[in-house]
Short mmCIF file of C-alpha atoms in Angstrom, two decimals:
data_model
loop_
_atom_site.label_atom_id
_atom_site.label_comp_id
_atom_site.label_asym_id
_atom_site.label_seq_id
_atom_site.Cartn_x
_atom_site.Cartn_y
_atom_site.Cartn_z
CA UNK A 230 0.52 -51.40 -101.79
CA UNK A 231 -1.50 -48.52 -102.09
CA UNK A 232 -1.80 -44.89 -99.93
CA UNK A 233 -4.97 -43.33 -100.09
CA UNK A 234 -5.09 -39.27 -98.72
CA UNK A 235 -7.58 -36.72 -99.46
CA UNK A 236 -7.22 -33.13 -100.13
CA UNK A 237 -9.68 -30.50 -100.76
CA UNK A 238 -11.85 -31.72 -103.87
CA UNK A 239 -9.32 -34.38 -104.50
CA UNK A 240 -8.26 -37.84 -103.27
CA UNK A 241 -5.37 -39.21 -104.53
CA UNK A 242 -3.69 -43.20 -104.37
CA UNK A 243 -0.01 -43.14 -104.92
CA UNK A 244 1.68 -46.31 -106.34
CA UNK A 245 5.24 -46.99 -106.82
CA UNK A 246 6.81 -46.98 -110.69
CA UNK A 247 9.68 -48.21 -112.27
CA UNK A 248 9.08 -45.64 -114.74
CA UNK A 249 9.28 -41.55 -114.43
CA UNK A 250 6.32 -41.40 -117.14
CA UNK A 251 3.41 -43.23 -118.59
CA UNK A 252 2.26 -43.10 -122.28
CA UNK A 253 -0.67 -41.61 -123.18
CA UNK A 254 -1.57 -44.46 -125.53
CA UNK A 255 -1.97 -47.02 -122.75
CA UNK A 256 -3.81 -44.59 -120.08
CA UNK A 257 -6.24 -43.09 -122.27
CA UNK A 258 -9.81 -45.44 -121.71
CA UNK A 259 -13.11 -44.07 -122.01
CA UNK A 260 -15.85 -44.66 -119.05
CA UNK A 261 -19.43 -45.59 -119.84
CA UNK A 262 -22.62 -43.61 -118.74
CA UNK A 263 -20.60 -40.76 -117.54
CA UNK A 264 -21.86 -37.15 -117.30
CA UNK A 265 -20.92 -34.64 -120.47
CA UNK A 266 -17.91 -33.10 -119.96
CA UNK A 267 -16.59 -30.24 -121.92
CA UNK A 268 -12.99 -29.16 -121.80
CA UNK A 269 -11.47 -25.57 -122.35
CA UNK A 270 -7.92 -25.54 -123.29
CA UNK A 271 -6.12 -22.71 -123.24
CA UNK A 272 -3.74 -22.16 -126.08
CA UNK A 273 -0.28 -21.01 -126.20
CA UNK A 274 1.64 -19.14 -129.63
CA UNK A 275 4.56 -20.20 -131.13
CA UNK A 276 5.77 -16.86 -131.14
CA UNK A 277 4.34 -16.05 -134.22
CA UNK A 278 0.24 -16.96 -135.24
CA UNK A 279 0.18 -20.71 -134.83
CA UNK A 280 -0.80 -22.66 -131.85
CA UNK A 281 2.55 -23.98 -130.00
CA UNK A 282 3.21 -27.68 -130.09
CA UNK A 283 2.37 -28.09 -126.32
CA UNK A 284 -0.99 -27.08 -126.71
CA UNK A 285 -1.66 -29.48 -129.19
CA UNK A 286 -0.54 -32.10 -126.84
CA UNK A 287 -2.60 -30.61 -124.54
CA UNK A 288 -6.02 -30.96 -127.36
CA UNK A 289 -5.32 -34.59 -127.48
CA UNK A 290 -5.45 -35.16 -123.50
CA UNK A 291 -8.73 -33.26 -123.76
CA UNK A 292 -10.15 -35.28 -126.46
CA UNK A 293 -10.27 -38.18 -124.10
CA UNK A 294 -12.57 -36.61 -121.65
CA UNK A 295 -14.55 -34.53 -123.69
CA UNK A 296 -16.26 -31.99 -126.47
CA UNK A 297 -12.98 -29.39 -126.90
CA UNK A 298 -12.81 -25.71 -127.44
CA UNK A 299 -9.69 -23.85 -127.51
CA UNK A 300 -9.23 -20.48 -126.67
CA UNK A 301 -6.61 -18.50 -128.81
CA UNK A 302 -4.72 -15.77 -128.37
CA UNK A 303 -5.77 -12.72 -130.63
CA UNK A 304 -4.22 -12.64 -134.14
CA UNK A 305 -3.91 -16.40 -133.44
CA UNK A 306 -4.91 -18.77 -136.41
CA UNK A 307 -6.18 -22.32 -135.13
CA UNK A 308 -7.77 -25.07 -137.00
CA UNK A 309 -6.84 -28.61 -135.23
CA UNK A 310 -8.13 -31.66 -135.40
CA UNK A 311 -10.67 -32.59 -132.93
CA UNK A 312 -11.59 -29.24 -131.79
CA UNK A 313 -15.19 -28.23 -131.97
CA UNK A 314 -14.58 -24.38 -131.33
CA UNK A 315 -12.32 -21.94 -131.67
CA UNK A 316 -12.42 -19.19 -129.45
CA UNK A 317 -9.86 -15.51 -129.24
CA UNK A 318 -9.11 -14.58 -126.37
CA UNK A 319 -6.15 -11.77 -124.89
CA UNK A 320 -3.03 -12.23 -125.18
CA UNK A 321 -2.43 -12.04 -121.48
CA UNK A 322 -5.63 -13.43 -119.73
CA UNK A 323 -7.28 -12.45 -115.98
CA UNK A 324 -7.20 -15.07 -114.35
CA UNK A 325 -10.48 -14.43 -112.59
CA UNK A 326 -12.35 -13.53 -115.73
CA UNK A 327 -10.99 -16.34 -117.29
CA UNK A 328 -12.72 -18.35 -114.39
CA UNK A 329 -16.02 -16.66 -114.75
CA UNK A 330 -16.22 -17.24 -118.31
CA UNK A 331 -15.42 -20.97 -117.66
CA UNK A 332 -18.07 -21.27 -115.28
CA UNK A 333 -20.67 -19.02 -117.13
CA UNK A 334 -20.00 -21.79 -119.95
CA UNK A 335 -20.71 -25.11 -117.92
CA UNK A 336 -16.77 -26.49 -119.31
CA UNK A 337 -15.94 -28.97 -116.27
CA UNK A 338 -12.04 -28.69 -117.57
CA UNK A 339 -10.09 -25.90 -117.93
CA UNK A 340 -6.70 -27.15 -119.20
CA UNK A 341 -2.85 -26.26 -120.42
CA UNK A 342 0.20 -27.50 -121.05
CA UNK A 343 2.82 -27.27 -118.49
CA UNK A 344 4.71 -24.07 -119.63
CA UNK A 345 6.33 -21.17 -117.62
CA UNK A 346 2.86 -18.91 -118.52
CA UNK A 347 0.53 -21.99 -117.21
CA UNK A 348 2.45 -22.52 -114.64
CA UNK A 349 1.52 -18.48 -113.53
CA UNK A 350 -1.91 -19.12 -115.06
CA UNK A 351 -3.55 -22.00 -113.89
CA UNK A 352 -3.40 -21.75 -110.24
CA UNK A 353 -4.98 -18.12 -110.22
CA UNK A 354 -7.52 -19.79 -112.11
CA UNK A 355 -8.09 -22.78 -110.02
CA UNK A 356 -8.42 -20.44 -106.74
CA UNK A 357 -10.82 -18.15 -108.03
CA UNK A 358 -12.89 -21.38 -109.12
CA UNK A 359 -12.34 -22.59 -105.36
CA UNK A 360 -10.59 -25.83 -106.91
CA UNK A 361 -7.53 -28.07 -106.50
CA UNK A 362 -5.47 -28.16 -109.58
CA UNK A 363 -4.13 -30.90 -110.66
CA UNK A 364 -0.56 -30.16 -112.29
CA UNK A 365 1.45 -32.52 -114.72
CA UNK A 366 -1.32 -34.74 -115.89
CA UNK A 367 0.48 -37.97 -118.16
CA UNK A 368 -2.45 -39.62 -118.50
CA UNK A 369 -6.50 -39.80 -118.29
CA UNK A 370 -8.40 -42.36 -116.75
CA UNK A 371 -11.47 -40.83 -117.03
CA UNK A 372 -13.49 -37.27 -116.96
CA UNK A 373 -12.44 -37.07 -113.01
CA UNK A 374 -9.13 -39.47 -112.85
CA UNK A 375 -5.85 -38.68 -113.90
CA UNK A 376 -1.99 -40.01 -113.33
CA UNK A 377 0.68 -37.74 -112.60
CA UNK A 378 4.58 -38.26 -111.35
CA UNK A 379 5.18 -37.63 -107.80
CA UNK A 380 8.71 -37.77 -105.76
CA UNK A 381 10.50 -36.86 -108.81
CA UNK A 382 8.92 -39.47 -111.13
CA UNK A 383 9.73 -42.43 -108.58
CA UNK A 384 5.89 -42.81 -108.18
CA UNK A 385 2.89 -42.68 -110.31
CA UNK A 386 -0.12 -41.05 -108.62
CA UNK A 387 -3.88 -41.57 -109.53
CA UNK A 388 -5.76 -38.46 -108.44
CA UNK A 389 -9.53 -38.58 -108.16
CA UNK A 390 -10.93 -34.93 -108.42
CA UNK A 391 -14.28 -34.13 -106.93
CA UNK A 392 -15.37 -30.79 -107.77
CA UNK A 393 -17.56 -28.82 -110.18
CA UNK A 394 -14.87 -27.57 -112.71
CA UNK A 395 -11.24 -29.95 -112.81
CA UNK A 396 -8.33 -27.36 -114.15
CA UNK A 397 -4.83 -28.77 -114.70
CA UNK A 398 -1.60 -28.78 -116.59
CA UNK A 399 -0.52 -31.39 -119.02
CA UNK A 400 2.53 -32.55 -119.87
CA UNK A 401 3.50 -31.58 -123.35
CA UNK A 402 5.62 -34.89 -123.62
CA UNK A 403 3.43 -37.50 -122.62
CA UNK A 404 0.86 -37.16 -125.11
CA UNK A 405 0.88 -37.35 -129.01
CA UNK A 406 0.31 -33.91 -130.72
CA UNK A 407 -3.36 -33.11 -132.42
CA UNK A 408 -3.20 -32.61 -135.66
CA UNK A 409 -2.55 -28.92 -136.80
CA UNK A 410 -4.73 -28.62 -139.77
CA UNK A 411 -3.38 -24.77 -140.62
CA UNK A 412 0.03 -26.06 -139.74
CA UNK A 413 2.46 -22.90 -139.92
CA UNK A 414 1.39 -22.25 -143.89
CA UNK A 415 0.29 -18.66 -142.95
CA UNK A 416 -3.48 -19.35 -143.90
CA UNK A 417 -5.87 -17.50 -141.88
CA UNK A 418 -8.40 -18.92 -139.76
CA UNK A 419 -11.39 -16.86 -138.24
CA UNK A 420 -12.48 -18.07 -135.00
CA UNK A 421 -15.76 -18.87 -134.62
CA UNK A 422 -16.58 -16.58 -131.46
CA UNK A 423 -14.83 -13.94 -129.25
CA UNK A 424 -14.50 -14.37 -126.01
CA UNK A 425 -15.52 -11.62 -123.77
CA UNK A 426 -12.54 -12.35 -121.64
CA UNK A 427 -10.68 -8.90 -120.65
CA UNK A 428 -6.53 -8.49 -120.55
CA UNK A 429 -5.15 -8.02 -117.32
CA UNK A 430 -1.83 -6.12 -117.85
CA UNK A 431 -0.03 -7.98 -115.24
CA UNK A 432 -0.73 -11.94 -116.14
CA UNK A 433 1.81 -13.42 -118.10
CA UNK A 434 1.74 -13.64 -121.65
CA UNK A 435 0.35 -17.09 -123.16
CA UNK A 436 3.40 -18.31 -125.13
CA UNK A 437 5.44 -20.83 -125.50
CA UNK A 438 8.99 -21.09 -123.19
CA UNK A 439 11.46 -19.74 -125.04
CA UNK A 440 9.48 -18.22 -127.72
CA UNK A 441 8.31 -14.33 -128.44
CA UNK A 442 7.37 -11.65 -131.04
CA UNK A 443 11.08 -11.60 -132.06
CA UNK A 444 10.42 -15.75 -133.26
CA UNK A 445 7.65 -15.28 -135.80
CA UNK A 446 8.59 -16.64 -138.58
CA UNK A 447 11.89 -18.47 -137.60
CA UNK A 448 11.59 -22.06 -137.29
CA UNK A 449 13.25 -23.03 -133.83
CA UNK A 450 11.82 -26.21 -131.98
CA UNK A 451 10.32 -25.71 -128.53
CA UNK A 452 12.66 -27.19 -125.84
CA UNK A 453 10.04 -29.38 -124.21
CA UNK A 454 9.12 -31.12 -127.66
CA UNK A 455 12.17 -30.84 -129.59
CA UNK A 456 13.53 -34.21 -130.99
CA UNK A 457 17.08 -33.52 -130.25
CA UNK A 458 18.18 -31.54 -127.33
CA UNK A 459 21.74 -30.40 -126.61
CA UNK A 460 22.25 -29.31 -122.59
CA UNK A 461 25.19 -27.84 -120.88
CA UNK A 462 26.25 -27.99 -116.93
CA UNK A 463 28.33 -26.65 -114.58
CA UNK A 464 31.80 -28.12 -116.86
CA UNK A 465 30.41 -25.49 -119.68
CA UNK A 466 32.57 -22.84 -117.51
CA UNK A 467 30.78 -19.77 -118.89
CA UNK A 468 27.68 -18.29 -120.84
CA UNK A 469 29.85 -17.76 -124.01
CA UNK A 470 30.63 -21.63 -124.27
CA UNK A 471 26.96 -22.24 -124.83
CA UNK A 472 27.70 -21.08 -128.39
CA UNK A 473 29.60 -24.03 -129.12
CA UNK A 474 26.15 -25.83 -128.46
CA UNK A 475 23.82 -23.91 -130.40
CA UNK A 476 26.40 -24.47 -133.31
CA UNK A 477 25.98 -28.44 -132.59
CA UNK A 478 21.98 -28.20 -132.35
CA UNK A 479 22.30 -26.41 -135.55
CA UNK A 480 23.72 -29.18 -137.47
CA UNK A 481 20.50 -31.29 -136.32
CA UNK A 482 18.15 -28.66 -138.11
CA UNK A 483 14.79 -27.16 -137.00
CA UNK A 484 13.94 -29.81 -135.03
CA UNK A 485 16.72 -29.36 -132.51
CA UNK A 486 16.88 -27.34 -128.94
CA UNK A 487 19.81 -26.28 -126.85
CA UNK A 488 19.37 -26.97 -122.94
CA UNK A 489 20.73 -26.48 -119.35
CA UNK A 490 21.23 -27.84 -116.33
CA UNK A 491 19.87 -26.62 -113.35
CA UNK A 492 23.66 -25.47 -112.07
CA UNK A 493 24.45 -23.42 -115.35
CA UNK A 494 21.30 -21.70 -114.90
CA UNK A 495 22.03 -20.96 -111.41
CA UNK A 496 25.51 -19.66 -112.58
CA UNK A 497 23.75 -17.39 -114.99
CA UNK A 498 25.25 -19.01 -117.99
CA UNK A 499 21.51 -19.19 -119.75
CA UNK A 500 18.47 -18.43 -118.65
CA UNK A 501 15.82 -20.70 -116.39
CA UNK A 502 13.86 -20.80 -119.71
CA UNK A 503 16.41 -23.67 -120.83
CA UNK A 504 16.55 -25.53 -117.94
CA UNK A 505 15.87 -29.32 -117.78
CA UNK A 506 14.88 -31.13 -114.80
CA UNK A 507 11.95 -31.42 -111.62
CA UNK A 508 12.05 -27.65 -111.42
CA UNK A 509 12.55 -26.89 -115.24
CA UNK A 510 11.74 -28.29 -118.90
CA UNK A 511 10.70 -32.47 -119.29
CA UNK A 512 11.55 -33.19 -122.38
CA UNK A 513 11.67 -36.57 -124.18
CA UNK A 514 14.17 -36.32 -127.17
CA UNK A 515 15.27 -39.39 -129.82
CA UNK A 516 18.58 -37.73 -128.72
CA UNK A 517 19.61 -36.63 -125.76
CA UNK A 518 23.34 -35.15 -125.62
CA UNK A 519 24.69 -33.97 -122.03
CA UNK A 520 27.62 -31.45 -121.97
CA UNK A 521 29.48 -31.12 -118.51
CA UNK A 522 27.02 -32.72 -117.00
CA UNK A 523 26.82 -35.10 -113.84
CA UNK A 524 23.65 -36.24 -114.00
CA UNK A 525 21.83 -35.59 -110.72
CA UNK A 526 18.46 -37.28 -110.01
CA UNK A 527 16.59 -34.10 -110.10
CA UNK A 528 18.23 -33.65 -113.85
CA UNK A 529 17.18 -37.05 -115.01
CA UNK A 530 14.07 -36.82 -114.26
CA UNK A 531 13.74 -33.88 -116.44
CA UNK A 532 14.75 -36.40 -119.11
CA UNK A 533 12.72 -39.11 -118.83
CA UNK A 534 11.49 -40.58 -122.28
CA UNK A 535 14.65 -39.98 -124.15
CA UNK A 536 15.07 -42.88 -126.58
CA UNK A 537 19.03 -42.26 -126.94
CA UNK A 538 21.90 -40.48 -125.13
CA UNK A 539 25.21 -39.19 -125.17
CA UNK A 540 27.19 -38.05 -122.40
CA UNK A 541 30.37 -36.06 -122.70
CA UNK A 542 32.90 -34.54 -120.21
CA UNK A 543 30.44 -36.27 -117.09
CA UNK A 544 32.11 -37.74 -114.49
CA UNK A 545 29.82 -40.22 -114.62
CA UNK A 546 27.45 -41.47 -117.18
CA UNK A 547 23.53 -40.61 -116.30
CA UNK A 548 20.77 -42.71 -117.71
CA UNK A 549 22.31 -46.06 -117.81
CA UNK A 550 19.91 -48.13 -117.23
CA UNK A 551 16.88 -46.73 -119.58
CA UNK A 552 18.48 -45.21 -122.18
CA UNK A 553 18.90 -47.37 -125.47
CA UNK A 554 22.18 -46.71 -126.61
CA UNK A 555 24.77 -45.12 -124.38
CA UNK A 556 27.72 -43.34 -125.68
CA UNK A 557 30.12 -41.88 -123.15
CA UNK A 558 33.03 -39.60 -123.91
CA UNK A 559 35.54 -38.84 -121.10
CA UNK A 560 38.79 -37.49 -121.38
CA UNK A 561 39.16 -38.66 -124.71
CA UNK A 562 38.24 -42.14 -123.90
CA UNK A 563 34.56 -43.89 -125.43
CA UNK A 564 32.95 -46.69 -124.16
#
């Protein structure tokens, strides 16, 4: 059965999923005789003068609604695949002149990828556009219908937007990443235009989580794209026994991330940029290892994805049922 409700600009059907997520790959369908649409996406650093990983994600949901242009960050090189322009922007974007120049353009999508900075971002611009955002997009129907988890990823919904200009976040995780064509080599790439877009002093800055000035040129994997993650809970005791798992990501190379639950970050043991769950990071690892962790719903969902996972010092083992290989370790017993 399905629910329909409306909401300004927006009408929405919910239906019920097994799943917490839905691949890009089978949501993705193009629409014939539909209007020209033109998406803006609006880029995120790695910390240093490459596009982050997320915001590639993000270019590949827009290629399936329309002509993309991607507006950089100064001091930003871009060059990805399937991107028609490439635009420089501030570092730390008004939101209301970031709205004007959207509309001044004609784009009909102003997108991002789910990030702490969007997350600030995106709204702001949605209200000063008088439109409904639509937040953690996993797939696209078409140039007005998207999918996105509701009820902590227990249901899939199909929202149906209505107005003038869509803006939204995507989810980093559910969509392959466009191809970086400059791909951290250090070549410079002019962009083709400047956008007369002015810095507002209190926006947030357009990075990636976890990443700043202080990360140019150190290879560390964003959290929410990182093929192995390590997290710690409430059983990691303090702060200082985090260390132990940024020596284990370590031995997994770059492409490794250390994480958190939500109740080590309440503790103050890390910071809420390394939290995984509803109200932090979704991630979608091969590898998944949980430290001190339980394994609450509103963790798991954070998690959905993950191909493999092992579970350590849990009083229970999370994940059971979708995970494909379980490895439990509890008080020196494995299963």
């Amino acid at each position: 059965r399905r629910r329909r409700r409306s909401v300004k600009g927006m009408f929405l059907w919910s239906r019920s999923s097994s799943r917490l997520g839905v691949s890009s790959s089978s949501s993705l369908s193009s629409s014939g005789g539909r209007r020209f649409a033109s998406c803006l996406v609006v880029a995120e650093h790695d910390g240093g003068s490459a596009v982050s990983a997320g915001t590639l994600a993000a270019v590949t949901a827009a290629k399936a609604i329309g002509d993309v242009s991607l507006l950089v960050p100064s001091g930003v090189s871009a060059k990805v695949e399937g991107v028609s322009k490439v635009l420089a922007g501030p570092s730390r974007p008004s939101a209301k002149a970031l709205a004007s120049f959207a509309k001044e353009r004609g784009y009909t999508h102003v997108l991002a990828a789910v990030s702490s900075s969007s997350k600030a971002l995106m709204p702001r611009v949605a209200a000063a556009l008088d439109a409904s955002p639509v937040t953690d997009v996993i797939g696209v129907v078409d140039e007005s219908t998207f999918l996105r988890p509701m009820y902590a990823g227990n249901a899939i919904a199909t929202v149906r937007t209505s107005g003038p200009v869509m803006v939204g976040t995507v989810r980093p995780t559910a969509f392959e990443k466009a191809a970086d064509l400059v791909d951290g080599g250090g070549q410079a790439v002019s962009p083709d235009e400047v956008a007369d877009i002015p810095e507002d002093a209190l926006a947030p800055t357009v990075v990636a989580d976890g990443k700043d000035a202080s990360s140019a040129g150190k290879k560390k994997a964003d959290l929410a794209t990182a093929k192995v993650v390590v997290s710690g809970g409430r059983g990691m005791k303090s702060g200082d026994n985090f260390a132990m798992l940024d020596d284990l990501a370590a031995k997994f190379g770059d492409s490794a991330a250390v994480g958190a639950s939500r109740a080590a970050v309440d503790a103050g043991m890390v910071g809420n940029e390394k939290q995984v769950g509803q109200t932090g990071k979704v991630v979608a690892p091969d590898l998944y290892v949980a430290v001190g962790i339980s394994g609450a719903i509103q963790h798991l969902s954070g998690t959905y994805g993950r191909r493999h996972i092992v579970v350590t010092n849990a009083t229970h083992v999370p994940g059971m049922k979708d995970s494909k290989c379980i490895v439990a370790i509890n008080k020196g017993t494995s299963s």
